[in-house]
GROMACS .gro file of N, CA and C in nm:
model
  399
    1MET      N    1  -2.598  -0.130  -1.993
    1MET     CA    2  -2.538  -0.253  -2.048
    1MET      C    3  -2.661  -0.300  -1.946
    2SER      N    4  -2.733  -0.444  -2.004
    2SER     CA    5  -2.810  -0.542  -1.901
    2SER      C    6  -2.727  -0.560  -1.805
    3MET      N    7  -2.835  -0.623  -1.736
    3MET     CA    8  -2.779  -0.674  -1.609
    3MET      C    9  -2.780  -0.873  -1.636
    4TYR      N   10  -2.835  -0.904  -1.744
    4TYR     CA   11  -2.853  -1.016  -1.808
    4TYR      C   12  -2.692  -1.046  -1.873
    5SER      N   13  -2.613  -0.983  -1.916
    5SER     CA   14  -2.481  -0.900  -1.954
    5SER      C   15  -2.396  -1.053  -1.956
    6THR      N   16  -2.312  -1.065  -2.065
    6THR     CA   17  -2.208  -1.174  -2.001
    6THR      C   18  -2.116  -1.128  -2.004
    7THR      N   19  -2.082  -0.979  -1.978
    7THR     CA   20  -1.940  -0.963  -2.016
    7THR      C   21  -1.876  -0.957  -1.862
    8LEU      N   22  -1.762  -0.987  -1.921
    8LEU     CA   23  -1.659  -1.093  -1.722
    8LEU      C   24  -1.616  -0.857  -1.715
    9ASN      N   25  -1.640  -0.882  -1.493
    9ASN     CA   26  -1.616  -0.814  -1.439
    9ASN      C   27  -1.505  -0.836  -1.386
   10VAL      N   28  -1.391  -0.740  -1.390
   10VAL     CA   29  -1.253  -0.835  -1.420
   10VAL      C   30  -1.178  -0.749  -1.342
   11SER      N   31  -1.133  -0.715  -1.195
   11SER     CA   32  -1.065  -0.598  -1.163
   11SER      C   33  -0.929  -0.598  -1.222
   12PRO      N   34  -0.877  -0.479  -1.296
   12PRO     CA   35  -0.735  -0.452  -1.342
   12PRO      C   36  -0.622  -0.502  -1.280
   13GLU      N   37  -0.643  -0.544  -1.108
   13GLU     CA   38  -0.537  -0.571  -0.983
   13GLU      C   39  -0.562  -0.728  -1.044
   14ALA      N   40  -0.669  -0.759  -1.049
   14ALA     CA   41  -0.685  -0.913  -1.092
   14ALA      C   42  -0.582  -0.964  -1.199
   15GLU      N   43  -0.671  -0.887  -1.324
   15GLU     CA   44  -0.554  -0.868  -1.443
   15GLU      C   45  -0.451  -0.876  -1.442
   16ASP      N   46  -0.430  -0.802  -1.366
   16ASP     CA   47  -0.241  -0.796  -1.368
   16ASP      C   48  -0.148  -0.907  -1.302
   17CYS      N   49  -0.211  -0.952  -1.158
   17CYS     CA   50  -0.153  -0.998  -1.105
   17CYS      C   51  -0.141  -1.205  -1.227
   18VAL      N   52  -0.244  -1.214  -1.260
   18VAL     CA   53  -0.285  -1.298  -1.316
   18VAL      C   54  -0.151  -1.256  -1.464
   19ARG      N   55  -0.156  -1.230  -1.475
   19ARG     CA   56  -0.025  -1.163  -1.621
   19ARG      C   57   0.046  -1.178  -1.592
   20ARG      N   58   0.119  -1.099  -1.479
   20ARG     CA   59   0.307  -1.206  -1.398
   20ARG      C   60   0.239  -1.299  -1.347
   21SER      N   61   0.193  -1.395  -1.314
   21SER     CA   62   0.199  -1.545  -1.324
   21SER      C   63   0.254  -1.656  -1.429
   22PRO      N   64   0.385  -1.683  -1.398
   22PRO     CA   65   0.423  -1.784  -1.495
   22PRO      C   66   0.364  -1.877  -1.524
   23THR      N   67   0.265  -1.893  -1.394
   23THR     CA   68   0.225  -2.009  -1.452
   23THR      C   69   0.058  -2.027  -1.544
   24PHE      N   70   0.062  -1.884  -1.593
   24PHE     CA   71  -0.054  -1.875  -1.651
   24PHE      C   72  -0.027  -1.785  -1.779
   25ALA      N   73   0.060  -1.809  -1.804
   25ALA     CA   74   0.171  -1.763  -1.960
   25ALA      C   75   0.137  -1.804  -2.060
   26SER      N   76   0.072  -1.919  -2.065
   26SER     CA   77   0.065  -1.989  -2.178
   26SER      C   78  -0.034  -1.938  -2.249
   27LEU      N   79  -0.123  -1.911  -2.136
   27LEU     CA   80  -0.315  -1.876  -2.169
   27LEU      C   81  -0.281  -1.745  -2.298
   28ASP      N   82  -0.425  -1.754  -2.361
   28ASP     CA   83  -0.424  -1.587  -2.426
   28ASP      C   84  -0.475  -1.486  -2.354
   29ALA      N   85  -0.458  -1.425  -2.349
   29ALA     CA   86  -0.526  -1.286  -2.282
   29ALA      C   87  -0.737  -1.317  -2.223
   30LYS      N   88  -0.803  -1.336  -2.377
   30LYS     CA   89  -0.897  -1.376  -2.337
   30LYS      C   90  -0.901  -1.482  -2.231
   31GLN      N   91  -0.838  -1.567  -2.203
   31GLN     CA   92  -0.805  -1.695  -2.089
   31GLN      C   93  -0.771  -1.671  -1.952
   32ARG      N   94  -0.654  -1.533  -1.985
   32ARG     CA   95  -0.642  -1.478  -1.833
   32ARG      C   96  -0.777  -1.408  -1.801
   33SER      N   97  -0.779  -1.368  -1.833
   33SER     CA   98  -0.944  -1.312  -1.793
   33SER      C   99  -1.036  -1.364  -1.740
   34ARG      N  100  -1.075  -1.471  -1.787
   34ARG     CA  101  -1.164  -1.592  -1.739
   34ARG      C  102  -1.085  -1.669  -1.579
   35VAL      N  103  -0.963  -1.645  -1.579
   35VAL     CA  104  -0.868  -1.723  -1.501
   35VAL      C  105  -0.890  -1.545  -1.399
   36ALA      N  106  -0.870  -1.442  -1.379
   36ALA     CA  107  -0.908  -1.280  -1.310
   36ALA      C  108  -1.041  -1.346  -1.248
   37THR      N  109  -1.133  -1.352  -1.314
   37THR     CA  110  -1.280  -1.336  -1.258
   37THR      C  111  -1.323  -1.424  -1.142
   38ARG      N  112  -1.212  -1.552  -1.161
   38ARG     CA  113  -1.215  -1.622  -1.076
   38ARG      C  114  -1.132  -1.644  -0.947
   39ILE      N  115  -1.069  -1.487  -0.924
   39ILE     CA  116  -0.989  -1.521  -0.785
   39ILE      C  117  -0.946  -1.359  -0.725
   40ARG      N  118  -1.009  -1.365  -0.595
   40ARG     CA  119  -0.986  -1.286  -0.528
   40ARG      C  120  -0.910  -1.205  -0.440
   41PRO      N  121  -0.890  -1.088  -0.367
   41PRO     CA  122  -0.706  -1.049  -0.301
   41PRO      C  123  -0.775  -1.127  -0.134
   42ARG      N  124  -0.715  -1.126  -0.092
   42ARG     CA  125  -0.633  -1.106   0.061
   42ARG      C  126  -0.559  -1.070   0.149
   43SER      N  127  -0.573  -1.007   0.247
   43SER     CA  128  -0.430  -0.877   0.271
   43SER      C  129  -0.408  -1.016   0.417
   44PHE      N  130  -0.223  -1.032   0.422
   44PHE     CA  131  -0.242  -1.045   0.546
   44PHE      C  132  -0.120  -0.972   0.604
   45SER      N  133  -0.126  -1.019   0.774
   45SER     CA  134  -0.016  -0.906   0.810
   45SER      C  135   0.097  -0.972   0.862
   46SER      N  136   0.209  -0.906   0.877
   46SER     CA  137   0.339  -1.057   0.861
   46SER      C  138   0.286  -1.118   1.019
   47GLY      N  139   0.405  -1.260   0.948
   47GLY     CA  140   0.361  -1.316   1.060
   47GLY      C  141   0.273  -1.422   1.081
   48VAL      N  142   0.202  -1.507   0.955
   48VAL     CA  143   0.063  -1.494   0.986
   48VAL      C  144   0.111  -1.628   0.870
   49ILE      N  145   0.089  -1.798   0.965
   49ILE     CA  146   0.069  -1.896   0.871
   49ILE      C  147  -0.026  -1.901   0.839
   50LEU      N  148  -0.038  -1.904   0.649
   50LEU     CA  149  -0.135  -1.922   0.584
   50LEU      C  150  -0.185  -2.079   0.589
   51PHE      N  151  -0.130  -2.192   0.644
   51PHE     CA  152  -0.058  -2.324   0.601
   51PHE      C  153   0.027  -2.418   0.677
   52HIS      N  154  -0.031  -2.502   0.766
   52HIS     CA  155   0.072  -2.599   0.827
   52HIS      C  156   0.116  -2.682   0.795
   53GLN      N  157   0.254  -2.773   0.762
   53GLN     CA  158   0.297  -2.864   0.693
   53GLN      C  159   0.255  -2.966   0.719
   54ASP      N  160   0.189  -3.072   0.680
   54ASP     CA  161   0.078  -3.184   0.738
   54ASP      C  162  -0.049  -3.144   0.728
   55MET      N  163  -0.116  -2.992   0.715
   55MET     CA  164  -0.219  -2.969   0.790
   55MET      C  165  -0.308  -3.038   0.615
   56PRO      N  166  -0.419  -3.029   0.641
   56PRO     CA  167  -0.531  -3.095   0.554
   56PRO      C  168  -0.547  -3.021   0.380
   57GLY      N  169  -0.529  -3.050   0.307
   57GLY     CA  170  -0.469  -2.936   0.169
   57GLY      C  171  -0.623  -2.843   0.179
   58ASN      N  172  -0.632  -2.779   0.187
   58ASN     CA  173  -0.748  -2.658   0.207
   58ASN      C  174  -0.843  -2.607  -0.027
   59LYS      N  175  -0.739  -2.643  -0.067
   59LYS     CA  176  -0.769  -2.676  -0.177
   59LYS      C  177  -0.777  -2.529  -0.255
   60ILE      N  178  -0.695  -2.439  -0.198
   60ILE     CA  179  -0.675  -2.330  -0.276
   60ILE      C  180  -0.527  -2.240  -0.338
   61LEU      N  181  -0.513  -2.227  -0.462
   61LEU     CA  182  -0.422  -2.169  -0.478
   61LEU      C  183  -0.373  -1.998  -0.422
   62TYR      N  184  -0.283  -2.001  -0.432
   62TYR     CA  185  -0.217  -1.863  -0.305
   62TYR      C  186  -0.170  -1.790  -0.488
   63MET      N  187  -0.180  -1.714  -0.518
   63MET     CA  188  -0.103  -1.588  -0.597
   63MET      C  189  -0.034  -1.427  -0.502
   64ILE      N  190   0.075  -1.467  -0.567
   64ILE     CA  191   0.120  -1.344  -0.471
   64ILE      C  192   0.138  -1.196  -0.486
   65ASP      N  193   0.018  -1.110  -0.453
   65ASP     CA  194   0.059  -0.959  -0.543
   65ASP      C  195   0.107  -0.893  -0.456
   66SER      N  196   0.189  -0.891  -0.378
   66SER     CA  197   0.299  -0.798  -0.292
   66SER      C  198   0.328  -0.841  -0.197
   67GLY      N  199   0.428  -0.842  -0.113
   67GLY     CA  200   0.497  -0.890  -0.058
   67GLY      C  201   0.604  -1.013  -0.028
   68TRP      N  202   0.619  -1.107   0.111
   68TRP     CA  203   0.745  -1.204   0.125
   68TRP      C  204   0.651  -1.330   0.209
   69VAL      N  205   0.637  -1.473   0.129
   69VAL     CA  206   0.590  -1.535   0.207
   69VAL      C  207   0.751  -1.651   0.183
   70ARG      N  208   0.745  -1.714   0.345
   70ARG     CA  209   0.842  -1.777   0.339
   70ARG      C  210   0.804  -1.988   0.367
   71ILE      N  211   0.848  -2.064   0.274
   71ILE     CA  212   0.855  -2.263   0.300
   71ILE      C  213   0.892  -2.314   0.301
   72PHE      N  214   0.807  -2.358   0.473
   72PHE     CA  215   0.931  -2.413   0.502
   72PHE      C  216   0.937  -2.609   0.592
   73SER      N  217   0.999  -2.607   0.670
   73SER     CA  218   0.915  -2.756   0.624
   73SER      C  219   0.987  -2.792   0.841
   74ILE      N  220   0.976  -2.846   0.917
   74ILE     CA  221   1.074  -2.851   1.056
   74ILE      C  222   1.076  -3.041   1.048
   75GLY      N  223   1.185  -3.044   1.028
   75GLY     CA  224   1.306  -3.158   1.067
   75GLY      C  225   1.265  -3.214   1.220
   76GLN      N  226   1.264  -3.439   1.156
   76GLN     CA  227   1.304  -3.500   1.263
   76GLN      C  228   1.341  -3.438   1.444
   77THR      N  229   1.431  -3.327   1.435
   77THR     CA  230   1.564  -3.274   1.526
   77THR      C  231   1.434  -3.205   1.621
   78GLY      N  232   1.362  -3.073   1.509
   78GLY     CA  233   1.278  -2.982   1.547
   78GLY      C  234   1.324  -2.880   1.435
   79GLN      N  235   1.431  -2.846   1.361
   79GLN     CA  236   1.524  -2.728   1.317
   79GLN      C  237   1.386  -2.730   1.186
   80GLU      N  238   1.414  -2.645   1.160
   80GLU     CA  239   1.308  -2.552   1.022
   80GLU      C  240   1.440  -2.542   0.917
   81LEU      N  241   1.402  -2.583   0.833
   81LEU     CA  242   1.458  -2.593   0.665
   81LEU      C  243   1.352  -2.541   0.601
   82THR      N  244   1.460  -2.402   0.546
   82THR     CA  245   1.356  -2.262   0.440
   82THR      C  246   1.356  -2.336   0.286
   83HIS      N  247   1.226  -2.404   0.232
   83HIS     CA  248   1.289  -2.435   0.073
   83HIS      C  249   1.282  -2.284  -0.002
   84SER      N  250   1.212  -2.209  -0.003
   84SER     CA  251   1.242  -2.111  -0.041
   84SER      C  252   1.129  -1.951  -0.010
   85ILE      N  253   1.151  -1.872  -0.108
   85ILE     CA  254   1.073  -1.742   0.010
   85ILE      C  255   1.066  -1.675  -0.157
   86LEU      N  256   0.895  -1.693  -0.138
   86LEU     CA  257   0.823  -1.636  -0.269
   86LEU      C  258   0.782  -1.518  -0.229
   87GLY      N  259   0.795  -1.430  -0.358
   87GLY     CA  260   0.771  -1.286  -0.370
   87GLY      C  261   0.661  -1.308  -0.464
   88SER      N  262   0.636  -1.190  -0.514
   88SER     CA  263   0.505  -1.079  -0.635
   88SER      C  264   0.540  -1.168  -0.735
   89GLY      N  265   0.382  -1.253  -0.814
   89GLY     CA  266   0.409  -1.290  -0.881
   89GLY      C  267   0.395  -1.491  -0.903
   90ASP      N  268   0.422  -1.483  -0.777
   90ASP     CA  269   0.470  -1.693  -0.712
   90ASP      C  270   0.351  -1.740  -0.679
   91ILE      N  271   0.305  -1.813  -0.666
   91ILE     CA  272   0.222  -1.937  -0.685
   91ILE      C  273   0.222  -2.016  -0.543
   92LEU      N  274   0.160  -2.048  -0.443
   92LEU     CA  275   0.241  -2.173  -0.374
   92LEU      C  276   0.054  -2.259  -0.295
   93GLY      N  277   0.082  -2.309  -0.257
   93GLY     CA  278  -0.020  -2.343  -0.197
   93GLY      C  279  -0.121  -2.478  -0.286
   94GLU      N  280  -0.007  -2.504  -0.446
   94GLU     CA  281  -0.039  -2.600  -0.574
   94GLU      C  282  -0.048  -2.712  -0.531
   95VAL      N  283   0.048  -2.798  -0.434
   95VAL     CA  284  -0.006  -2.907  -0.428
   95VAL      C  285  -0.092  -3.017  -0.389
   96ALA      N  286  -0.138  -2.916  -0.225
   96ALA     CA  287  -0.242  -2.977  -0.176
   96ALA      C  288  -0.324  -2.920  -0.229
   97ALA      N  289  -0.367  -2.875  -0.305
   97ALA     CA  290  -0.540  -2.806  -0.424
   97ALA      C  291  -0.492  -2.915  -0.522
   98LEU      N  292  -0.391  -2.969  -0.592
   98LEU     CA  293  -0.408  -3.098  -0.671
   98LEU      C  294  -0.418  -3.197  -0.664
   99ASN      N  295  -0.318  -3.202  -0.562
   99ASN     CA  296  -0.312  -3.337  -0.540
   99ASN      C  297  -0.450  -3.427  -0.421
  100ASN      N  298  -0.513  -3.282  -0.399
  100ASN     CA  299  -0.587  -3.315  -0.287
  100ASN      C  300  -0.530  -3.398  -0.172
  101CYS      N  301  -0.407  -3.385  -0.130
  101CYS     CA  302  -0.323  -3.455   0.020
  101CYS      C  303  -0.280  -3.306   0.067
  102ASN      N  304  -0.179  -3.377   0.248
  102ASN     CA  305  -0.151  -3.258   0.261
  102ASN      C  306  -0.022  -3.179   0.266
  103HIS      N  307  -0.057  -3.002   0.296
  103HIS     CA  308   0.047  -2.977   0.249
  103HIS      C  309   0.192  -3.000   0.240
  104PRO      N  310   0.277  -2.967   0.219
  104PRO     CA  311   0.447  -3.045   0.253
  104PRO      C  312   0.514  -2.969   0.354
  105ALA      N  313   0.469  -2.854   0.301
  105ALA     CA  314   0.555  -2.750   0.414
  105ALA      C  315   0.445  -2.609   0.440
  106THR      N  316   0.495  -2.542   0.558
  106THR     CA  317   0.401  -2.459   0.632
  106THR      C  318   0.502  -2.284   0.554
  107ALA      N  319   0.364  -2.211   0.512
  107ALA     CA  320   0.355  -2.074   0.483
  107ALA      C  321   0.363  -1.965   0.538
  108LEU      N  322   0.421  -1.915   0.538
  108LEU     CA  323   0.439  -1.802   0.687
  108LEU      C  324   0.487  -1.700   0.556
  109THR      N  325   0.391  -1.601   0.630
  109THR     CA  326   0.425  -1.431   0.589
  109THR      C  327   0.494  -1.374   0.622
  110LEU      N  328   0.631  -1.307   0.594
  110LEU     CA  329   0.673  -1.234   0.533
  110LEU      C  330   0.686  -1.113   0.677
  111THR      N  331   0.633  -1.040   0.568
  111THR     CA  332   0.579  -0.908   0.598
  111THR      C  333   0.416  -0.867   0.547
  112GLN      N  334   0.375  -0.759   0.534
  112GLN     CA  335   0.235  -0.737   0.453
  112GLN      C  336   0.244  -0.826   0.343
  113THR      N  337   0.120  -0.921   0.285
  113THR     CA  338   0.148  -1.001   0.192
  113THR      C  339  -0.004  -0.950   0.121
  114VAL      N  340  -0.052  -0.904   0.027
  114VAL     CA  341  -0.181  -0.974  -0.099
  114VAL      C  342  -0.134  -1.019  -0.153
  115LEU      N  343  -0.265  -1.142  -0.093
  115LEU     CA  344  -0.203  -1.284  -0.207
  115LEU      C  345  -0.374  -1.275  -0.250
  116TRP      N  346  -0.372  -1.357  -0.380
  116TRP     CA  347  -0.519  -1.387  -0.497
  116TRP      C  348  -0.538  -1.547  -0.433
  117LEU      N  349  -0.650  -1.572  -0.409
  117LEU     CA  350  -0.695  -1.694  -0.411
  117LEU      C  351  -0.826  -1.761  -0.535
  118LEU      N  352  -0.717  -1.858  -0.545
  118LEU     CA  353  -0.780  -1.915  -0.672
  118LEU      C  354  -0.849  -2.076  -0.569
  119PRO      N  355  -0.975  -2.100  -0.567
  119PRO     CA  356  -1.005  -2.224  -0.480
  119PRO      C  357  -1.003  -2.317  -0.588
  120GLY      N  358  -0.999  -2.429  -0.524
  120GLY     CA  359  -0.957  -2.508  -0.551
  120GLY      C  360  -1.005  -2.600  -0.721
  121PRO      N  361  -1.178  -2.600  -0.714
  121PRO     CA  362  -1.246  -2.643  -0.787
  121PRO      C  363  -1.263  -2.528  -0.874
  122ASP      N  364  -1.204  -2.454  -0.862
  122ASP     CA  365  -1.204  -2.331  -0.980
  122ASP      C  366  -1.129  -2.347  -1.036
  123LEU      N  367  -0.965  -2.390  -0.983
  123LEU     CA  368  -0.888  -2.438  -1.039
  123LEU      C  369  -0.923  -2.594  -1.178
  124GLU      N  370  -0.958  -2.667  -1.105
  124GLU     CA  371  -1.002  -2.722  -1.121
  124GLU      C  372  -1.034  -2.770  -1.269
  125GLU      N  373  -1.156  -2.684  -1.278
  125GLU     CA  374  -1.196  -2.637  -1.388
  125GLU      C  375  -1.132  -2.567  -1.502
  126LEU      N  376  -1.090  -2.510  -1.419
  126LEU     CA  377  -1.016  -2.395  -1.562
  126LEU      C  378  -0.880  -2.493  -1.617
  127MET      N  379  -0.813  -2.619  -1.550
  127MET     CA  380  -0.741  -2.718  -1.550
  127MET      C  381  -0.790  -2.798  -1.669
  128LYS      N  382  -0.945  -2.862  -1.715
  128LYS     CA  383  -0.990  -2.888  -1.751
  128LYS      C  384  -1.080  -2.845  -1.888
  129ASN      N  385  -1.016  -2.745  -1.863
  129ASN     CA  386  -1.114  -2.622  -1.999
  129ASN      C  387  -0.968  -2.617  -2.048
  130TYR      N  388  -0.879  -2.576  -2.028
  130TYR     CA  389  -0.713  -2.495  -2.034
  130TYR      C  390  -0.607  -2.641  -2.055
  131SER      N  391  -0.596  -2.663  -2.135
  131SER     CA  392  -0.480  -2.845  -2.112
  131SER      C  393  -0.347  -2.714  -2.122
  132GLU      N  394  -0.336  -2.617  -2.148
  132GLU     CA  395  -0.227  -2.644  -2.142
  132GLU      C  396  -0.152  -2.528  -2.003
  133LEU      N  397  -0.271  -2.505  -1.901
  133LEU     CA  398  -0.207  -2.472  -1.752
  133LEU      C  399  -0.166  -2.662  -1.720
   0.00000   0.00000   0.00000
């Protein structure tokens, strides 16, 4: 194969993560492969805060490959309110990534967690190219 080949180098794990995500369900196989070329894996230990409530958005869409992430906010009196527990196939960080705003909640890993990260500029480009998103 030529080093100038246009063949996309996509890992089977990235393809599987995109295929399992409801966010990308409306895309065909070729489009999902294109998304899979843009994502990168990261592994986090239990107890890691991915982002804090009211923290400026980092323009990253997180897709959970394995593990569990708790999404919660802190009320005015200091109490924690759990919004959801997310697992394999779920996404998070989309509000800040798409709206260029602060995160509305905090994300905390509950277990060893593997995430696939899609930078906001790549997400914006994919959304321009694929109106189904």
